[in-house]
Short mmCIF file of C-alpha atoms in Angstrom, two decimals:
data_model
loop_
_atom_site.label_atom_id
_atom_site.label_comp_id
_atom_site.label_asym_id
_atom_site.label_seq_id
_atom_site.Cartn_x
_atom_site.Cartn_y
_atom_site.Cartn_z
CA MET A 1 64.64 -130.51 -15.16
CA ASP A 2 61.45 -132.50 -15.67
CA MET A 3 61.55 -133.09 -11.91
CA VAL A 4 60.79 -129.45 -11.18
CA LEU A 5 58.78 -128.44 -14.22
CA ASP A 6 55.13 -129.11 -14.77
CA HIS A 7 53.60 -129.85 -18.16
CA GLU A 8 53.32 -126.14 -18.92
CA GLY A 9 57.00 -125.51 -18.28
CA GLU A 10 56.43 -123.75 -14.97
CA LEU A 11 58.06 -124.54 -11.67
CA MET A 12 55.77 -126.85 -9.72
CA GLY A 13 54.23 -125.36 -6.61
CA TYR A 14 54.36 -121.88 -8.11
CA ARG A 15 51.83 -122.12 -10.93
CA ASP A 16 49.52 -119.37 -9.70
CA SER A 17 52.05 -116.70 -10.68
CA GLY A 18 52.19 -117.98 -14.26
CA GLY A 19 55.71 -119.31 -13.86
CA VAL A 20 58.95 -118.01 -12.44
CA ALA A 21 61.17 -115.48 -14.16
CA ILE A 22 64.76 -116.73 -14.22
CA PRO A 23 67.25 -114.04 -15.26
CA GLY A 24 69.38 -115.19 -18.17
CA ALA A 25 67.56 -118.53 -18.47
CA PRO A 26 63.86 -118.41 -19.42
CA ILE A 27 62.31 -121.50 -17.87
CA LYS A 28 60.67 -122.73 -21.10
CA ASP A 29 63.99 -122.43 -22.94
CA VAL A 30 65.73 -124.33 -20.14
CA GLU A 31 63.14 -127.09 -20.35
CA ASP A 32 63.55 -127.33 -24.13
CA ALA A 33 67.35 -127.48 -23.78
CA TYR A 34 67.06 -130.20 -21.16
CA TYR A 35 64.91 -132.38 -23.42
CA ARG A 36 67.25 -131.85 -26.39
CA VAL A 37 70.12 -133.13 -24.25
CA ARG A 38 68.01 -136.10 -23.13
CA GLU A 39 67.06 -136.91 -26.72
CA ALA A 40 70.75 -137.00 -27.66
CA LEU A 41 71.25 -140.08 -25.44
CA PRO A 42 71.51 -143.38 -27.33
CA GLU A 43 68.43 -145.57 -27.50
CA GLY A 44 68.00 -147.70 -24.41
CA THR A 45 69.72 -145.38 -21.93
CA GLU A 46 66.80 -143.18 -20.86
CA GLU A 47 65.44 -145.77 -18.45
CA PHE A 48 68.91 -146.03 -16.92
CA ALA A 49 69.17 -142.24 -16.57
CA ASP A 50 65.73 -142.12 -14.95
CA GLY A 51 66.73 -144.73 -12.37
CA MET A 52 64.12 -147.18 -13.71
CA VAL A 53 66.75 -149.91 -14.14
CA ASP A 54 69.90 -150.51 -12.12
CA GLU A 55 72.03 -151.81 -14.96
CA ILE A 56 72.05 -151.85 -18.74
CA LEU A 57 72.74 -155.29 -20.15
CA PRO A 58 73.15 -156.49 -23.73
CA PRO A 59 71.46 -156.71 -26.15
CA THR A 60 70.18 -153.18 -25.50
CA PRO A 61 70.62 -151.31 -28.82
CA ASN A 62 73.55 -148.92 -29.18
CA VAL A 63 74.89 -149.63 -25.70
CA LEU A 64 78.60 -150.37 -25.43
CA LEU A 65 79.83 -152.39 -22.45
CA LEU A 66 83.50 -152.51 -21.55
CA ILE A 67 84.60 -155.85 -20.16
CA GLY A 68 87.52 -155.65 -17.71
CA PRO A 69 90.43 -158.14 -17.44
CA ASP A 70 88.52 -160.03 -14.74
CA GLY A 71 85.49 -160.43 -17.03
CA GLY A 72 83.36 -157.89 -15.15
CA THR A 73 81.61 -154.88 -16.69
CA VAL A 74 83.68 -151.74 -16.19
CA VAL A 75 81.28 -148.97 -17.17
CA HIS A 76 78.56 -148.05 -19.64
CA LEU A 77 80.39 -145.68 -21.92
CA THR A 78 78.88 -143.39 -24.53
CA THR A 79 79.44 -140.01 -26.16
CA ILE A 80 76.74 -137.52 -27.12
CA GLU A 81 76.83 -134.31 -29.13
CA VAL A 82 75.16 -131.38 -27.36
CA ALA A 83 74.77 -127.86 -28.74
CA ASP A 84 76.91 -125.20 -27.05
CA ALA A 85 73.85 -122.96 -26.77
CA ASP A 86 72.00 -125.62 -24.77
CA LEU A 87 74.96 -126.07 -22.43
CA ALA A 88 75.18 -122.30 -21.96
CA LEU A 89 71.47 -122.13 -21.11
CA LEU A 90 71.69 -124.98 -18.60
CA ALA A 91 74.77 -123.36 -17.05
CA ALA A 92 72.86 -120.07 -16.74
CA PHE A 93 70.04 -121.91 -14.98
CA ALA A 94 72.55 -123.58 -12.61
CA ASP A 95 73.99 -120.14 -11.82
CA ALA A 96 70.49 -118.78 -11.18
CA LEU A 97 69.85 -121.64 -8.74
CA ASP A 98 73.00 -120.75 -6.80
CA ARG A 99 72.06 -117.08 -6.63
CA ALA A 100 68.46 -117.80 -5.61
CA ALA A 101 69.52 -120.23 -2.87
CA GLY A 102 71.89 -117.76 -1.19
CA PRO A 103 71.08 -116.20 2.18
CA ARG A 104 69.96 -112.89 0.61
CA PRO A 105 69.10 -113.32 -3.08
CA ASP A 106 68.93 -110.23 -5.27
CA PRO A 107 65.37 -109.01 -5.96
CA GLU A 108 65.45 -110.48 -9.48
CA PHE A 109 66.01 -113.97 -8.01
CA GLU A 110 63.42 -113.76 -5.21
CA ALA A 111 60.68 -115.45 -7.27
CA LEU A 112 62.94 -118.41 -8.01
CA ALA A 113 63.96 -118.60 -4.33
CA GLU A 114 60.31 -118.65 -3.31
CA ALA A 115 59.55 -121.41 -5.81
CA LEU A 116 62.47 -123.53 -4.56
CA GLY A 117 61.24 -123.10 -1.00
CA GLU A 118 57.73 -124.13 -2.01
CA ILE A 119 59.02 -127.30 -3.66
CA GLY A 120 61.03 -128.15 -0.54
CA ARG A 121 58.06 -127.61 1.77
CA VAL A 122 55.62 -129.72 -0.22
CA PRO A 123 57.50 -132.13 -2.53
CA TYR A 124 55.37 -132.98 -5.55
CA TYR A 125 56.73 -136.56 -5.72
CA PRO A 126 58.03 -138.77 -2.89
CA TRP A 127 61.54 -138.83 -4.39
CA MET A 128 61.84 -135.04 -4.42
CA PRO A 129 63.89 -133.41 -1.65
CA GLU A 130 62.34 -131.89 1.43
CA GLY A 131 64.09 -128.87 2.91
CA ASP A 132 64.97 -125.24 2.32
CA GLU A 133 65.79 -123.43 -0.91
CA ALA A 134 69.45 -124.44 -0.78
CA THR A 135 68.54 -128.14 -0.40
CA VAL A 136 66.33 -128.08 -3.49
CA ALA A 137 68.88 -126.06 -5.47
CA ARG A 138 71.63 -128.59 -4.63
CA TRP A 139 69.35 -131.41 -5.77
CA VAL A 140 68.70 -129.78 -9.15
CA ARG A 141 72.38 -128.82 -9.53
CA ALA A 142 73.32 -132.48 -8.98
CA ALA A 143 71.02 -133.47 -11.85
CA LEU A 144 72.64 -130.85 -14.09
CA SER A 145 76.21 -131.61 -13.10
CA THR A 146 76.67 -134.71 -15.23
CA VAL A 147 76.00 -132.57 -18.31
CA LEU A 148 77.91 -129.47 -17.23
CA HIS A 149 80.95 -131.19 -15.69
CA SER A 150 83.60 -132.82 -17.87
CA PRO A 151 84.86 -136.19 -16.59
CA PHE A 152 88.25 -135.38 -18.16
CA GLU A 153 89.25 -132.35 -16.11
CA GLY A 154 92.54 -132.37 -14.23
CA PRO A 155 95.98 -133.77 -15.04
CA GLY A 156 95.83 -136.87 -17.20
CA GLY A 157 92.24 -136.17 -18.21
CA GLY A 158 93.28 -135.55 -21.80
CA ALA A 159 95.06 -138.90 -21.92
CA ASP A 160 91.95 -140.64 -20.54
CA ARG A 161 89.81 -138.94 -23.16
CA GLU A 162 92.15 -140.13 -25.90
CA THR A 163 92.17 -143.68 -24.52
CA LEU A 164 88.38 -143.91 -24.31
CA SER A 165 87.87 -142.20 -27.68
CA ASN A 166 90.12 -144.81 -29.27
CA LEU A 167 88.06 -147.54 -27.59
CA LEU A 168 84.83 -146.08 -28.95
CA ARG A 169 86.24 -145.92 -32.46
CA TYR A 170 87.49 -149.49 -32.23
CA ALA A 171 84.26 -150.81 -30.74
CA GLU A 172 81.83 -149.24 -33.21
CA GLY A 173 79.16 -151.79 -34.00
CA TRP A 174 80.21 -154.14 -31.18
CA GLU A 175 78.16 -154.93 -28.12
CA GLY A 176 80.97 -155.63 -25.67
CA VAL A 177 84.71 -154.98 -25.86
CA GLU A 178 87.46 -156.40 -23.68
CA VAL A 179 89.79 -153.79 -22.25
CA GLU A 180 93.24 -153.98 -20.74
CA GLN A 181 94.13 -152.77 -17.26
CA ASP A 182 95.11 -149.22 -18.27
CA GLU A 183 91.92 -148.81 -20.30
CA GLU A 184 89.85 -150.13 -17.42
CA ALA A 185 91.50 -147.61 -15.07
CA ALA A 186 90.77 -144.73 -17.50
CA ALA A 187 87.10 -145.70 -17.68
CA GLU A 188 86.84 -145.97 -13.89
CA ARG A 189 88.46 -142.53 -13.42
CA ALA A 190 85.94 -140.98 -15.81
CA LEU A 191 83.05 -142.69 -14.04
CA LEU A 192 84.27 -141.60 -10.60
CA SER A 193 84.63 -138.02 -11.83
CA MET A 194 81.01 -137.98 -13.02
CA MET A 195 79.78 -139.52 -9.76
CA ARG A 196 81.59 -136.87 -7.75
CA ALA A 197 80.14 -134.12 -9.95
CA ALA A 198 76.66 -135.45 -9.26
CA GLY A 199 77.30 -135.70 -5.52
CA TRP A 200 77.03 -139.51 -5.48
CA THR A 201 80.33 -140.05 -3.60
#
């Protein structure tokens, strides 16, 4: 969210209007929810989430690395507690993006559609997308998807959750934990699910 919000909590490129009304998801509330989710991440992971580092290595505090049977790192695994109200607000914002990026958005979503188009025409930063409203909306949805999408959906997802939860409980206070082949596979399935949700595969 900080990619499309300026310091006043308004959509960049649309400041003259005093911000954009987003039905069901006031933009300032969305921004606050986004930062609460970010603050729930363990210490040392924010730079990783921002793309400032390619890999988290020990001895970064509170970062658990799973070591596969071949000695390689399987995945950076963590759990965070996020308020249901924040998830609901971010989901409402994601829905508003979809409705604004459609071919004929309802009048209440026209301001958001215009703001998305403005961002796509003149990206504020070089890493922001260039394109139409739908392009920008997909980009923001991809950033939201790793929070809104569970990596344990589908058959066997519950078993993977149980496997990885047991690992976390066992590994509390450890920096790296060796895993067996089935545990490695469960971690890789969860990681692949999150990558797909974010549009990375």
